[in-house]
Amino acid sequence: RLVINNPTGGVFDPVNGIIFNGGDGNETNGDSLEILGGVTERIEHEFVNDSDGSIYFDSEMTATIVYTGLEPIIDTIEAEVRIFQYSDSAETVTVTDAGSGLTTIDSTAGEMVTFIAPTEAFAIFTGDGDDTVNIDSLAVDYGAELVIYGEGGANDTLNVNSALSIGESHRIVFAVEAVNLNGGSITSGGSQSYSGDVTLGTNTIIN
């Protein structure tokens, strides 16, 4: 277990980064990474597989944290933008409300991360595989822009299984081949963009 307690108003970001080897990734109790507190503009989680990956702060070219052999990550940094970049494997990515203002994102080919919702934008890039993204629920007070890009996959599917309400002037961008809106009203203060075929479930309203 590695715990990083960030300084007030910033993040712990050593010049040469942090390398954390959690073992073979199959331990019963799991090897966790906890990145606690702090503030930054942008955080990008880049996944290699379901236990290895990297974390970048503020568009830096060098990863701040490189990890192998992990099971869960807890990330409570306050950030304006959060990006989750997945590999080219075909995978299923699922987003759920974790309670207490936290959201969990997990993938069949990427590490599970529980995080504080960003204030400006939450973006998922699924890589080149044929992927499925399930938005089962978001944190109750979620209000940032929501962006999902299927990238190079030819048959990416997004299932929105709950109502969405995106506040202020923030956008919704769903750039995948198939979008299934199953959870009720989709509301945003900004524009909404759907680039694929859209299927509306019962009583779905787009506003």
mmCIF file of C-alpha atoms in Angstrom, residues 58-185:
data_model
loop_
_atom_site.group_PDB
_atom_site.id
_atom_site.type_symbol
_atom_site.label_atom_id
_atom_site.label_comp_id
_atom_site.label_asym_id
_atom_site.label_seq_id
_atom_site.Cartn_x
_atom_site.Cartn_y
_atom_site.Cartn_z
ATOM 1 C CA ASP A 58 -1.060 19.083 -15.712
ATOM 2 C CA SER A 59 -0.181 17.731 -19.183
ATOM 3 C CA GLU A 60 3.408 16.928 -18.211
ATOM 4 C CA MET A 61 5.287 14.750 -20.682
ATOM 5 C CA THR A 62 6.684 12.521 -17.912
ATOM 6 C CA ALA A 63 4.353 10.523 -15.657
ATOM 7 C CA THR A 64 4.303 11.579 -12.027
ATOM 8 C CA ILE A 65 3.371 8.039 -10.938
ATOM 9 C CA VAL A 66 4.046 4.755 -12.743
ATOM 10 C CA TYR A 67 2.546 1.661 -11.116
ATOM 11 C CA THR A 68 2.475 -2.085 -11.671
ATOM 12 C CA GLY A 69 0.604 -4.889 -9.945
ATOM 13 C CA LEU A 70 -2.140 -2.799 -8.326
ATOM 14 C CA GLU A 71 -5.775 -3.531 -7.637
ATOM 15 C CA PRO A 72 -7.544 -0.329 -6.434
ATOM 16 C CA ILE A 73 -6.614 3.364 -6.666
ATOM 17 C CA ILE A 74 -8.168 6.107 -4.537
ATOM 18 C CA ASP A 75 -7.607 9.620 -5.906
ATOM 19 C CA THR A 76 -9.071 12.519 -3.910
ATOM 20 C CA ILE A 77 -7.205 15.369 -5.588
ATOM 21 C CA GLU A 78 -9.417 18.336 -6.446
ATOM 22 C CA ALA A 79 -8.989 18.796 -10.206
ATOM 23 C CA GLU A 80 -10.611 20.838 -12.947
ATOM 24 C CA VAL A 81 -10.163 18.152 -15.622
ATOM 25 C CA ARG A 82 -9.908 14.371 -15.343
ATOM 26 C CA ILE A 83 -8.964 12.181 -18.300
ATOM 27 C CA PHE A 84 -9.027 8.390 -18.400
ATOM 28 C CA GLN A 85 -7.104 6.941 -21.352
ATOM 29 C CA TYR A 86 -7.583 3.219 -21.996
ATOM 30 C CA SER A 87 -5.539 0.803 -24.103
ATOM 31 C CA ASP A 88 -6.331 -0.643 -27.526
ATOM 32 C CA SER A 89 -7.795 -3.813 -25.999
ATOM 33 C CA ALA A 90 -11.515 -4.490 -26.372
ATOM 34 C CA GLU A 91 -12.929 -3.792 -22.923
ATOM 35 C CA THR A 92 -15.921 -2.753 -20.846
ATOM 36 C CA VAL A 93 -15.633 0.451 -18.811
ATOM 37 C CA THR A 94 -18.181 1.073 -16.040
ATOM 38 C CA VAL A 95 -18.801 4.306 -14.140
ATOM 39 C CA THR A 96 -20.739 4.313 -10.857
ATOM 40 C CA ASP A 97 -21.528 6.631 -7.976
ATOM 41 C CA ALA A 98 -19.343 5.537 -5.035
ATOM 42 C CA GLY A 99 -21.137 7.743 -2.504
ATOM 43 C CA SER A 100 -19.828 10.668 -0.438
ATOM 44 C CA GLY A 101 -19.195 12.737 -3.570
ATOM 45 C CA LEU A 102 -16.940 10.072 -5.127
ATOM 46 C CA THR A 103 -17.184 8.272 -8.456
ATOM 47 C CA THR A 104 -15.680 4.902 -9.404
ATOM 48 C CA ILE A 105 -14.495 3.972 -12.883
ATOM 49 C CA ASP A 106 -13.455 0.393 -13.613
ATOM 50 C CA SER A 107 -12.587 -1.601 -16.708
ATOM 51 C CA THR A 108 -12.052 -5.195 -17.666
ATOM 52 C CA ALA A 109 -8.643 -4.064 -19.002
ATOM 53 C CA GLY A 110 -7.827 -1.169 -16.666
ATOM 54 C CA GLU A 111 -7.330 -0.396 -12.990
ATOM 55 C CA MET A 112 -10.289 0.566 -10.787
ATOM 56 C CA VAL A 113 -10.105 4.219 -9.682
ATOM 57 C CA THR A 114 -12.309 5.971 -7.138
ATOM 58 C CA PHE A 115 -12.038 9.741 -7.433
ATOM 59 C CA ILE A 116 -13.497 13.147 -6.651
ATOM 60 C CA ALA A 117 -15.445 14.434 -9.627
ATOM 61 C CA PRO A 118 -13.722 17.234 -11.562
ATOM 62 C CA THR A 119 -15.196 20.715 -11.725
ATOM 63 C CA GLU A 120 -14.803 21.324 -15.474
ATOM 64 C CA ALA A 121 -14.533 18.098 -17.502
ATOM 65 C CA PHE A 122 -14.540 14.292 -17.176
ATOM 66 C CA ALA A 123 -13.300 12.543 -20.324
ATOM 67 C CA ILE A 124 -13.004 8.859 -21.231
ATOM 68 C CA PHE A 125 -10.926 7.750 -24.240
ATOM 69 C CA THR A 126 -11.411 4.061 -24.960
ATOM 70 C CA GLY A 127 -8.545 3.349 -27.381
ATOM 71 C CA ASP A 128 -8.731 1.341 -30.598
ATOM 72 C CA GLY A 129 -10.615 -1.764 -29.449
ATOM 73 C CA ASP A 130 -14.359 -2.329 -29.824
ATOM 74 C CA ASP A 131 -15.379 -1.127 -26.382
ATOM 75 C CA THR A 132 -18.478 -0.762 -24.204
ATOM 76 C CA VAL A 133 -18.879 2.102 -21.745
ATOM 77 C CA ASN A 134 -21.595 1.873 -19.076
ATOM 78 C CA ILE A 135 -22.569 5.037 -17.212
ATOM 79 C CA ASP A 136 -24.555 3.401 -14.418
ATOM 80 C CA SER A 137 -24.577 6.464 -12.133
ATOM 81 C CA LEU A 138 -22.621 9.596 -11.278
ATOM 82 C CA ALA A 139 -22.016 11.376 -7.984
ATOM 83 C CA VAL A 140 -25.122 13.220 -6.804
ATOM 84 C CA ASP A 141 -23.512 16.656 -7.135
ATOM 85 C CA TYR A 142 -21.771 15.913 -10.473
ATOM 86 C CA GLY A 143 -21.884 18.903 -12.821
ATOM 87 C CA ALA A 144 -18.803 18.894 -15.089
ATOM 88 C CA GLU A 145 -18.635 18.402 -18.836
ATOM 89 C CA LEU A 146 -18.932 14.725 -19.807
ATOM 90 C CA VAL A 147 -16.946 13.540 -22.835
ATOM 91 C CA ILE A 148 -16.645 9.979 -24.147
ATOM 92 C CA TYR A 149 -14.573 9.193 -27.254
ATOM 93 C CA GLY A 150 -14.540 5.749 -28.834
ATOM 94 C CA GLU A 151 -11.344 6.626 -30.740
ATOM 95 C CA GLY A 152 -10.270 3.922 -33.228
ATOM 96 C CA GLY A 153 -12.771 1.199 -32.368
ATOM 97 C CA ALA A 154 -15.246 0.471 -35.171
ATOM 98 C CA ASN A 155 -18.067 -0.747 -32.909
ATOM 99 C CA ASP A 156 -17.969 1.167 -29.642
ATOM 100 C CA THR A 157 -21.145 1.277 -27.546
ATOM 101 C CA LEU A 158 -22.196 3.657 -24.763
ATOM 102 C CA ASN A 159 -24.985 2.688 -22.362
ATOM 103 C CA VAL A 160 -26.268 5.549 -20.210
ATOM 104 C CA ASN A 161 -28.237 3.748 -17.509
ATOM 105 C CA SER A 162 -29.199 6.696 -15.313
ATOM 106 C CA ALA A 163 -30.499 10.217 -15.744
ATOM 107 C CA LEU A 164 -27.783 12.837 -16.333
ATOM 108 C CA SER A 165 -27.860 16.474 -15.318
ATOM 109 C CA ILE A 166 -24.811 18.497 -16.370
ATOM 110 C CA GLY A 167 -24.798 21.964 -14.859
ATOM 111 C CA GLU A 168 -23.858 25.482 -15.900
ATOM 112 C CA SER A 169 -22.611 25.768 -19.508
ATOM 113 C CA HIS A 170 -20.966 22.351 -19.623
ATOM 114 C CA ARG A 171 -21.338 20.066 -22.640
ATOM 115 C CA ILE A 172 -22.129 16.434 -23.239
ATOM 116 C CA VAL A 173 -20.082 14.825 -26.035
ATOM 117 C CA PHE A 174 -20.694 11.170 -26.914
ATOM 118 C CA ALA A 175 -18.470 10.213 -29.858
ATOM 119 C CA VAL A 176 -19.121 6.483 -30.259
ATOM 120 C CA GLU A 177 -20.851 4.340 -32.876
ATOM 121 C CA ALA A 178 -23.904 3.459 -30.752
ATOM 122 C CA VAL A 179 -25.481 5.345 -27.834
ATOM 123 C CA ASN A 180 -28.244 3.775 -25.738
ATOM 124 C CA LEU A 181 -30.007 6.236 -23.424
ATOM 125 C CA ASN A 182 -31.741 3.993 -20.917
ATOM 126 C CA GLY A 183 -31.968 5.999 -17.727
ATOM 127 C CA GLY A 184 -34.317 8.951 -18.183
ATOM 128 C CA SER A 185 -33.667 12.652 -18.773
#
